[in-house]
Coordinates of C-alpha atoms (C1' of nucleotides) in Angstrom, one line a residue:
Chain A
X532 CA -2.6 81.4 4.6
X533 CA 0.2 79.2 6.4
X534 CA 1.4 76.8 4.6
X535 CA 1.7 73.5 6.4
X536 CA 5.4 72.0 6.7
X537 CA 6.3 68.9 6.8
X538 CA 6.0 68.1 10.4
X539 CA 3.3 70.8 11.3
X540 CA 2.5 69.4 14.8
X541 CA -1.1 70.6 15.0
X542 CA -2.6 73.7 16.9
X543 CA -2.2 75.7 19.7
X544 CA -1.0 74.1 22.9
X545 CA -3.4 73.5 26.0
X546 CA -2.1 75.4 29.2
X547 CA 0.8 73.5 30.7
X548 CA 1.6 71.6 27.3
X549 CA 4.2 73.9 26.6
X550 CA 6.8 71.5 27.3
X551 CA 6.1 69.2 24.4
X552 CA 6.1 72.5 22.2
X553 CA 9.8 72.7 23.5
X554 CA 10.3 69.0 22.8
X555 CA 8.7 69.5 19.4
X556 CA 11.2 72.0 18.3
X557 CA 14.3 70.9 19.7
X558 CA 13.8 67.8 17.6
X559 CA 13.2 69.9 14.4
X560 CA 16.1 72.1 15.2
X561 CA 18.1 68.7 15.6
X562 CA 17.4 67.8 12.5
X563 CA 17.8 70.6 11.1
X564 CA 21.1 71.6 12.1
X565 CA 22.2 67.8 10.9
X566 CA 20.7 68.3 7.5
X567 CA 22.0 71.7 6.9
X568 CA 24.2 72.8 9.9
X569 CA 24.2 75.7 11.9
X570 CA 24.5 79.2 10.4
X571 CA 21.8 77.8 7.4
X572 CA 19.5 76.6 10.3
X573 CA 17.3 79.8 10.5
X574 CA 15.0 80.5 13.3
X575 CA 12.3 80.7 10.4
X576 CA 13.0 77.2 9.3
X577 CA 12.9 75.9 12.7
X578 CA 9.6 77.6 13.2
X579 CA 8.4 76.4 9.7
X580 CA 8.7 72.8 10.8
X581 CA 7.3 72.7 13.8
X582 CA 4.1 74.8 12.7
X583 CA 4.6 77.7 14.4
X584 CA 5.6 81.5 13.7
X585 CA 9.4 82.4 14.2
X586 CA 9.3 84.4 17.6
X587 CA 7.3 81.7 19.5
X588 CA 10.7 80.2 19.6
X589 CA 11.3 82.6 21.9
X590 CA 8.6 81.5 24.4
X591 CA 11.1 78.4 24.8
X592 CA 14.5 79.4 24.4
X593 CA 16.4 82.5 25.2
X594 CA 18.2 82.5 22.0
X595 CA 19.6 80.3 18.7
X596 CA 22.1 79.4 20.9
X597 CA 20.4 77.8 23.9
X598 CA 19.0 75.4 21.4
X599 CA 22.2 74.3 20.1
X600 CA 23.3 73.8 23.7
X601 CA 20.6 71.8 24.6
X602 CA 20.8 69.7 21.9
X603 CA 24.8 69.3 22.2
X604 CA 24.0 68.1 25.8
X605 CA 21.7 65.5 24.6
X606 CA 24.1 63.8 22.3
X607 CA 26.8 63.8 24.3
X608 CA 25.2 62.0 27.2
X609 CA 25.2 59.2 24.9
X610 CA 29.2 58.7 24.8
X611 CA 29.4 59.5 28.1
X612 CA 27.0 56.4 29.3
X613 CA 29.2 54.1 26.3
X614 CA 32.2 55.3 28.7
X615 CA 30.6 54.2 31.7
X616 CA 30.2 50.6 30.3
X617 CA 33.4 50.0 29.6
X618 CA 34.1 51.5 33.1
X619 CA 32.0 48.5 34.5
X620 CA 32.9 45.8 31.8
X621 CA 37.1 46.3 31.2
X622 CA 38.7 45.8 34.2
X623 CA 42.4 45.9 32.7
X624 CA 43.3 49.7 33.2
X625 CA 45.5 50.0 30.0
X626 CA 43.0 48.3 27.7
X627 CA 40.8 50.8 29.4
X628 CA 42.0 54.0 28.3
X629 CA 42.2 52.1 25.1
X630 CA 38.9 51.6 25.0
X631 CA 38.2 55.1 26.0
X632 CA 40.1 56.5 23.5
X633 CA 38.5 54.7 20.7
X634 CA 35.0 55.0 21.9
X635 CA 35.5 58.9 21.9
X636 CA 37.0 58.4 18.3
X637 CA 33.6 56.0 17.0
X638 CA 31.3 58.6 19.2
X639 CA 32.8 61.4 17.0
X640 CA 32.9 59.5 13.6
X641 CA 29.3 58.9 14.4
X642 CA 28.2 62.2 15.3
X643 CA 30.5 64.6 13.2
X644 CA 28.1 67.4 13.8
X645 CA 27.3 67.3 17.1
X646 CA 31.3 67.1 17.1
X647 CA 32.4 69.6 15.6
X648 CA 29.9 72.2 17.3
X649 CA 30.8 71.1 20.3
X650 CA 34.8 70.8 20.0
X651 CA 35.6 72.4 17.0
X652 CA 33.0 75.3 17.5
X653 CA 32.5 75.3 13.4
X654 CA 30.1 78.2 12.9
X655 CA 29.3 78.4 16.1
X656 CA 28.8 81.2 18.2
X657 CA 32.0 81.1 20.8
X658 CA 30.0 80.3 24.2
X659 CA 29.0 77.5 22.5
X660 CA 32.8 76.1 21.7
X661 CA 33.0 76.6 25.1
X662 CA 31.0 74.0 26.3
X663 CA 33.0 71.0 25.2
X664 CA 35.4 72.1 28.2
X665 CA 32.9 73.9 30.9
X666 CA 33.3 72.2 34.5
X667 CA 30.5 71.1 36.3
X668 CA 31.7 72.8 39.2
X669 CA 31.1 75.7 37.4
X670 CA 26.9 75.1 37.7
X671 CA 26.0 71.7 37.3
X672 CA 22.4 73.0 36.3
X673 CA 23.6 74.7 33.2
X674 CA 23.4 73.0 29.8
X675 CA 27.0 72.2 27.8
X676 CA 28.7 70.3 31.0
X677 CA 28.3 67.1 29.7
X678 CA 31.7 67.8 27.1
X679 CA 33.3 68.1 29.6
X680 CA 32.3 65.5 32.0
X681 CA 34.0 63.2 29.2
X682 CA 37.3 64.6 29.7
X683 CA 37.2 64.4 33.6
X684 CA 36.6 60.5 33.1
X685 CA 39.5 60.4 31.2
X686 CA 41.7 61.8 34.0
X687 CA 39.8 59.4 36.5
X688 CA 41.1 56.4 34.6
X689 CA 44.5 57.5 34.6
X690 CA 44.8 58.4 38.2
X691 CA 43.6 55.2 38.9
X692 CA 45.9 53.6 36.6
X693 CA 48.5 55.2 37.9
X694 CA 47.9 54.1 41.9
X695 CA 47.4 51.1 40.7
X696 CA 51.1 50.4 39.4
X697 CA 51.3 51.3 36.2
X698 CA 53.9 54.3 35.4
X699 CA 52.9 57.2 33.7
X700 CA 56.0 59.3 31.2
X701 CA 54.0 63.0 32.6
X702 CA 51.9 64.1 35.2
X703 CA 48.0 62.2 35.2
X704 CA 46.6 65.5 34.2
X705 CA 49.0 66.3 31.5
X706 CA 49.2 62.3 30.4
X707 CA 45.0 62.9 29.6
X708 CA 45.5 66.4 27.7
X709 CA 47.9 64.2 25.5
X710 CA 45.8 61.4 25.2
X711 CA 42.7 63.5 24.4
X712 CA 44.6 65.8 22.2
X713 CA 45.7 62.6 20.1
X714 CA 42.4 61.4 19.8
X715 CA 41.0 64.8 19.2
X716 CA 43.2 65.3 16.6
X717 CA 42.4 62.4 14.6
X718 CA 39.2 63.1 14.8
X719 CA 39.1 66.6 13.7
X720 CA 41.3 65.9 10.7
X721 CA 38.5 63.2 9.5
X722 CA 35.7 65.6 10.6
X723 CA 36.7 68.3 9.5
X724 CA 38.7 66.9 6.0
X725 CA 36.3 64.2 4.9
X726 CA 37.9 64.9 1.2
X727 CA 40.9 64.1 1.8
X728 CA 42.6 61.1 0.7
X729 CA 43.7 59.7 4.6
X730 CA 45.1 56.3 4.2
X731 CA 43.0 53.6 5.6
X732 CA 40.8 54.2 8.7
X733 CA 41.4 51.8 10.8
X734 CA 44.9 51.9 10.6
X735 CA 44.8 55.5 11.5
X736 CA 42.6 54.8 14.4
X737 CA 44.8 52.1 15.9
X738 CA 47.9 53.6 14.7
X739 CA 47.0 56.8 17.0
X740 CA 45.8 54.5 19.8
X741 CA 48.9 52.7 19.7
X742 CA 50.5 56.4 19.6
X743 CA 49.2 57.6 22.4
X744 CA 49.5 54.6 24.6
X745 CA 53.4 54.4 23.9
X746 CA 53.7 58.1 24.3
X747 CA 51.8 58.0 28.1
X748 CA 52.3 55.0 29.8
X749 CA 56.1 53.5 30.0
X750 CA 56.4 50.2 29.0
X751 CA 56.4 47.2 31.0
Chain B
X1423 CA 29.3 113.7 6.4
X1424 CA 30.9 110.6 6.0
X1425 CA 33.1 110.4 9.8
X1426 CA 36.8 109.4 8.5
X1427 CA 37.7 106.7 10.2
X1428 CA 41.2 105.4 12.0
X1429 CA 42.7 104.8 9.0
X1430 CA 41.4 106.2 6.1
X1431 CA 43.5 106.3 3.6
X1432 CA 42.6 109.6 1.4
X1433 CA 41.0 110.1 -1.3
X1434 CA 39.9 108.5 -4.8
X1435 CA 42.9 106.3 -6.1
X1436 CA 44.3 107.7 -9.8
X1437 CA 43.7 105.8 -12.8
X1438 CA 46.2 102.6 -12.7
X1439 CA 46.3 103.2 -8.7
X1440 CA 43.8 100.0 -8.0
X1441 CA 46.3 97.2 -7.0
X1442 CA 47.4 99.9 -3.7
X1443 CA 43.3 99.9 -2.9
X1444 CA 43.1 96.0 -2.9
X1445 CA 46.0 96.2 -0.4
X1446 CA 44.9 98.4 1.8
X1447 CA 41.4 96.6 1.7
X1448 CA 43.7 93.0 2.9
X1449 CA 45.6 95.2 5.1
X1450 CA 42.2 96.3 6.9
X1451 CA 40.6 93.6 6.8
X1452 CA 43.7 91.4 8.5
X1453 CA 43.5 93.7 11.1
X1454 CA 39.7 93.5 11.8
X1455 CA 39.9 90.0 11.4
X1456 CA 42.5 89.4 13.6
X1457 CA 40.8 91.7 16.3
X1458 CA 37.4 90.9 16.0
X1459 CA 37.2 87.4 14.3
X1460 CA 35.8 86.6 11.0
X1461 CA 31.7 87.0 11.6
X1462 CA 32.2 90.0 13.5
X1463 CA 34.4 91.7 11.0
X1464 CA 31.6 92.9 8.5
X1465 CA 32.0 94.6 4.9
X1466 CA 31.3 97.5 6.0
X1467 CA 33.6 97.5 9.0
X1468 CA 36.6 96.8 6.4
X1469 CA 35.0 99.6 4.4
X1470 CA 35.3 102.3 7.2
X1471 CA 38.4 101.8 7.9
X1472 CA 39.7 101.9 4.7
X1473 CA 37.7 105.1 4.1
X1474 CA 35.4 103.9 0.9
X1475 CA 31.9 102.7 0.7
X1476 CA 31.1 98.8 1.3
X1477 CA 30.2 98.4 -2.3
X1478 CA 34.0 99.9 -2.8
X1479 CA 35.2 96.2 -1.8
X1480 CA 33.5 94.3 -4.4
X1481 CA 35.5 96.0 -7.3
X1482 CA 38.6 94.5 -5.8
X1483 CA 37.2 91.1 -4.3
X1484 CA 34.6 88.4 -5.6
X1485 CA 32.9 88.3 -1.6
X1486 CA 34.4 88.5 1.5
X1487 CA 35.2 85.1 1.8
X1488 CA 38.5 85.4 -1.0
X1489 CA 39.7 88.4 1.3
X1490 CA 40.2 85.8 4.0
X1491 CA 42.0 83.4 1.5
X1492 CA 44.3 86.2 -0.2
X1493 CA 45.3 86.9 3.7
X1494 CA 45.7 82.8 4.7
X1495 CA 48.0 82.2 1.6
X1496 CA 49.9 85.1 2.9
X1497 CA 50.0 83.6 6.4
X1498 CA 50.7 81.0 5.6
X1499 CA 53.5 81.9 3.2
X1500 CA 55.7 82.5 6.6
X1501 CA 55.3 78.8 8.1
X1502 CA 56.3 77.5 4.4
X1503 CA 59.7 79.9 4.8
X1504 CA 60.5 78.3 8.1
X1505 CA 60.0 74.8 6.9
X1506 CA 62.0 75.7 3.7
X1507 CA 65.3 77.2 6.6
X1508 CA 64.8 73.9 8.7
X1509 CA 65.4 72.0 5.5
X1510 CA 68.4 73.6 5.1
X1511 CA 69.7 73.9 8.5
X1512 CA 68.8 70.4 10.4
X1513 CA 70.6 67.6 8.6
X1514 CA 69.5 65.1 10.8
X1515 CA 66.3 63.6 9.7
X1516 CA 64.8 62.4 12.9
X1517 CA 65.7 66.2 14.4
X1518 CA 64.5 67.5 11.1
X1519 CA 61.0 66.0 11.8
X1520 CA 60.9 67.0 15.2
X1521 CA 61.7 70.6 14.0
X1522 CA 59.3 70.4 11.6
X1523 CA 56.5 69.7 14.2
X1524 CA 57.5 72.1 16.7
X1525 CA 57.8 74.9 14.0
X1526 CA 54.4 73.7 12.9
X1527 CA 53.4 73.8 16.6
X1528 CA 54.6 77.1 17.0
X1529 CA 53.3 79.0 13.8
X1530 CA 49.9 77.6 15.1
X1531 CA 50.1 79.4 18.4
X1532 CA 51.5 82.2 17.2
X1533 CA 49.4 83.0 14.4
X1534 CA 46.1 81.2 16.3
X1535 CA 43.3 83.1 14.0
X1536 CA 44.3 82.2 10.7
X1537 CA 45.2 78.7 11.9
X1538 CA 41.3 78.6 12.9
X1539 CA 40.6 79.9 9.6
X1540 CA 42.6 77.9 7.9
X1541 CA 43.1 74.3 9.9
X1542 CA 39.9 74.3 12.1
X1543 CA 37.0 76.4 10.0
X1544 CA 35.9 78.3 12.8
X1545 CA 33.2 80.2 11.6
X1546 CA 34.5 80.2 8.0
X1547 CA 32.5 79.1 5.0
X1548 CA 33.0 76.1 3.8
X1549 CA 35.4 76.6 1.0
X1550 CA 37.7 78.3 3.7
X1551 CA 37.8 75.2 5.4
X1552 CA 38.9 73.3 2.5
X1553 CA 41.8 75.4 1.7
X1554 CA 44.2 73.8 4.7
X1555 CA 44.3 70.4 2.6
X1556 CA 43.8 71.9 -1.3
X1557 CA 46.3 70.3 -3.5
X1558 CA 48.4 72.5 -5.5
X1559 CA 47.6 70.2 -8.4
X1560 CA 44.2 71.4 -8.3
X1561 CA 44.8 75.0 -9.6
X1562 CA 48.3 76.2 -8.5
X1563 CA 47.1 79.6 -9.4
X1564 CA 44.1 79.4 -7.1
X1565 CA 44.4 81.1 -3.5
X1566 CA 44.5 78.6 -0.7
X1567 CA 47.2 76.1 -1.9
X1568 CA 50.0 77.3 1.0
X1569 CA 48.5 75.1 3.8
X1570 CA 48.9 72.2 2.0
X1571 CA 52.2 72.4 0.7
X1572 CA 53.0 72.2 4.8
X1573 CA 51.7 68.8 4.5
X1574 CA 53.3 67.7 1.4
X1575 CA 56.8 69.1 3.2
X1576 CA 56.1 66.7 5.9
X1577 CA 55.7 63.7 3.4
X1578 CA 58.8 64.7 2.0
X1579 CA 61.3 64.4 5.1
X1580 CA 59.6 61.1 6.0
X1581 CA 59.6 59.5 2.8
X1582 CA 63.2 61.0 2.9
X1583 CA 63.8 59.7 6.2
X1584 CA 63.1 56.6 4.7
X1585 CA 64.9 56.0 2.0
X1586 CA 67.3 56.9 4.8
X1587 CA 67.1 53.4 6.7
X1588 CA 65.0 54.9 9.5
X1589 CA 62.3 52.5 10.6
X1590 CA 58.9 53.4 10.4
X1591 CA 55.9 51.9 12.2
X1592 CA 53.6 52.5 9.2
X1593 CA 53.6 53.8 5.4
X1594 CA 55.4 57.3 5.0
X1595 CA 51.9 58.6 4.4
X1596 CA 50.1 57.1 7.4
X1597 CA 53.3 58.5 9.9
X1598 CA 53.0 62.3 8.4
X1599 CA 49.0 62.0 9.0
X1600 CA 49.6 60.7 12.4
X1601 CA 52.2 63.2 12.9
X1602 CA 50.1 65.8 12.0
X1603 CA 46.9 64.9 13.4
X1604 CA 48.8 65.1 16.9
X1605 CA 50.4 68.3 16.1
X1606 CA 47.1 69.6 15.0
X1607 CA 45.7 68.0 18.1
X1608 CA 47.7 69.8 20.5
X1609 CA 47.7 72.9 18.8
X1610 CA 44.2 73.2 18.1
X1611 CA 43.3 72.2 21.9
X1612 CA 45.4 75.2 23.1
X1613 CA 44.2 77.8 20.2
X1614 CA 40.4 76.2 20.8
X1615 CA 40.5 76.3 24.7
X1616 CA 42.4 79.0 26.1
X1617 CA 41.1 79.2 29.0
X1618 CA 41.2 75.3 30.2
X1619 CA 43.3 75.1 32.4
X1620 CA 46.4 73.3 30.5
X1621 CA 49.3 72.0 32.4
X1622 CA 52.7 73.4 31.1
X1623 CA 52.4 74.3 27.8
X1624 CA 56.1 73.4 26.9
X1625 CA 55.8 70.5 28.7
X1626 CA 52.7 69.2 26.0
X1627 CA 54.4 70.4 23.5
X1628 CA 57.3 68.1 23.9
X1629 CA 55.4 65.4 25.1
X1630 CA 53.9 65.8 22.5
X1631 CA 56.5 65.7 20.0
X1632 CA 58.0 62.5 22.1
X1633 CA 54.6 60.7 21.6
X1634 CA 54.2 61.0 17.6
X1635 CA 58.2 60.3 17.0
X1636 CA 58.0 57.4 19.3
X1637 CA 55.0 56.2 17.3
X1638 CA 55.8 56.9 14.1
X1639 CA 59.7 56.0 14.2
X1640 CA 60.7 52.2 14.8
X1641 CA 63.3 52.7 17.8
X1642 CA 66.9 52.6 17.7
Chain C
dA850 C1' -22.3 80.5 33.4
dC851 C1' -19.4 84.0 33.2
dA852 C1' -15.4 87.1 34.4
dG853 C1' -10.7 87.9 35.0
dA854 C1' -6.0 86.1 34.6
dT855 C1' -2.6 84.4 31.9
dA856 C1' -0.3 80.7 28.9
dA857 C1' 0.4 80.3 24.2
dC858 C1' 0.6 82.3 20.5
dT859 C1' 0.7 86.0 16.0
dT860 C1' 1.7 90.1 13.3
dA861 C1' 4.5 93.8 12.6
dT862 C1' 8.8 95.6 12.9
dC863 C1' 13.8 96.4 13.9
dA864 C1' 18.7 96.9 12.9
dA865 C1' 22.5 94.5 10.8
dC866 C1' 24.2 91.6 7.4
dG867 C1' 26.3 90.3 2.5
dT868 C1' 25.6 91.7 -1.9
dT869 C1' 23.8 93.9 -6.3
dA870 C1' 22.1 97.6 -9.5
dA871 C1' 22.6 101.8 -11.2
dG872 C1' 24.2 106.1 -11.2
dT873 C1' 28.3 109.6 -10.5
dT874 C1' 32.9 111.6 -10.5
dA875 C1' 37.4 112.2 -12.0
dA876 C1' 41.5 111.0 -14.5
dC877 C1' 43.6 109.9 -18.7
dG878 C1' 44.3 109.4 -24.2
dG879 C1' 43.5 111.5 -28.4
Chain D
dC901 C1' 37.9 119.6 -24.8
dC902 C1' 35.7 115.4 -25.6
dG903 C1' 34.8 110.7 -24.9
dT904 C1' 36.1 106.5 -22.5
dT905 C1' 36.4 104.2 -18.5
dA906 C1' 38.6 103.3 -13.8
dA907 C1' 37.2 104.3 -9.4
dC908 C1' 34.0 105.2 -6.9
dT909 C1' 28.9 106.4 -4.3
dT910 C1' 24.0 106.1 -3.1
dA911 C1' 20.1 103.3 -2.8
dA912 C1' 18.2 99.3 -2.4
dC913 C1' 17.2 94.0 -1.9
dG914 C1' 16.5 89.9 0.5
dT915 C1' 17.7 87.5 4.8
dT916 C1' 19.1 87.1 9.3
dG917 C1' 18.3 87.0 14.7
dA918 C1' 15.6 89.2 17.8
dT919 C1' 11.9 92.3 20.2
dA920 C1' 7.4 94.8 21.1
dA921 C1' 2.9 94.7 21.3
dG922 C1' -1.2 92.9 20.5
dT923 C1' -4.5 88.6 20.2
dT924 C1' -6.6 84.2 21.2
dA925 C1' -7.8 80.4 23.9
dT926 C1' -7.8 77.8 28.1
dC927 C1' -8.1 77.5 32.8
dT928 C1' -9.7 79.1 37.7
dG929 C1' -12.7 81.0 40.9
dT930 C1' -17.2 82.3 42.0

DNA sequence: ACAGATAACTTATCAACGTTAAGTTAACGG
DNA sequence: CCGTTAACTTAACGTTGATAAGTTATCTGT
């Protein structure tokens, strides 16, 4: 009676194999929610690829939701381990944040889904928009922290810029928030307007890195 | 049988009466959205409170979707009007930018759900999205046009500025995206992420407006 | 080998959603 | 007062996320 999908990953699972089950559908959900986004993602769909009925789902994740978060988790380990190389490979703290800045601008250009369900919270249930900003003080256990472990990185740099000499126009904390809400803005308006005729690209991106820079740190 | 509502508005409208309907249908359903956000403000929500069936609506409205844009144009309609005073008030065209962006700022966090509707998408449909950035070349009759006429505004004082003798780092064009971008960074950070825990708002705010006047304007 | 126990499922079902079809009521023009 | 039709209503459809309750298959202990 089933119709086989696609990626129909054989029968039932052997006791203590449930993992991979879990495996198996956050990878169809993934792409899933790339090909077709969020809200047309259905938990049937889901189910359909994977080869299993809608409410065993359920068996792994609390909710639509938990899947999303999961998956938002995932991706965003990804900048945050690009971050920590050019942590150990740029010494020079103003080409640094530079280097920050435009690696959270390439991270988002690369994944603009992923991007905008985590910062922009486009049809996405609000506890999820959350996540881009959720502290890992708050429970380092829970999925969606890694959002926001990005940010802290950003103020790390700066304070450290900042004992080390250079002079900062606002406070470290508020010097980031400007900083991240330059780059953020950029890359929401390409995200999120991808029709739009923007003028070239690159000179946005370095224009806005430039921007920021002049804006934050007085010159020498 | 049926429970009347808050604010049902009495009976069946006489012949000829239908345009009062359709605004009390907007009027209900700016409220709901406004309380409750778009997904949670259902047909049938808007319905009840106006006192008619759900079906009721769709004499008056294609889906719920061109409710939302009849109310963003309106919105938006009030940013426009400020703009249009500044013009005429702030002779100075470095000043006159700066105003522009803080009333631009301002409008955002004042009116924070139909900016998400209109600037950010937040659990809109698609086509709602797009509305922030439709050209009013497209169809001026068409709903939607008002958020991008606040672009084309900002164009206007920069090319202006210009043709002026003020320097500019970049192409009129490029400057009023950057400018925006970091308006829309800021403001969308603050409506996004209310409870992060910002440093001073007015302190970002000019910072912010510093920061994309210092990058965008060649200094004196 | 066989009897629980229970992990790993399925089928059936729910209430809520946006939307449509089809019928009803009431106001106006002649 | 009759017919047209604007202004509605009731009933229903197909989908959605999610739950309840039952089933099947695998493992453990004897």
């Amino acid at each position: 009676m089933s119709a086989f999908s696609t990626a129909a990953t054989g029968g039932r699972k052997k006791r203590g194999e449930g993992h991979t089950r879990r495996e198996e559908i956050l990878q169809a959900a993934k792409e899933l929610f790339l090909e077709q986004g969020y809200d047309s993602t259905t938990i049937r769909k889901i189910a359909d690829r994977v080869g299993v009925s809608a409410p065993a789902l359920y068996l792994y994740f609390q909710d639509k939701e938990q899947m999303m978060l999961a998956l938002c988790d995932q991706t965003f380990g990804y900048l945050i381990e690009s971050i920590g190389e050019i942590e150990k490979n740029v010494s020079d703290l103003r080409e640094r944040i530079r280097q920050f800045g435009e690696a959270y601008l390439r991270f988002g250009l690369k994944h603009p889904d992923e991007y905008r369900l985590i910062f922009l919270g486009s049809n996405v249930p609000e506890s999820v928009r959350k996540i881009g900003h959720r502290m890992p003080t708050d429970d380092p256990t829970r999925p969606g922290v890694n959002g926001a472990i990005v940010f802290q990185r950003l103020v790390g740099v700066l304070v450290e810029a900042e004992a080390a000499g250079l002079k900062l126009n606002y406070p470290a904390d508020t010097c980031a928030e400007l900083c991240w809400m330059g780059m953020h803005g950029l890359a929401s308006a390409l995200i999120l307007k991808p029709e739009f005729p923007w003028s070239n690209r690159d000179l946005l991106i370095n224009g806005m890195l430039d921007m920021v820079l002049k804006g934050i740190i007085r010159d020498a």
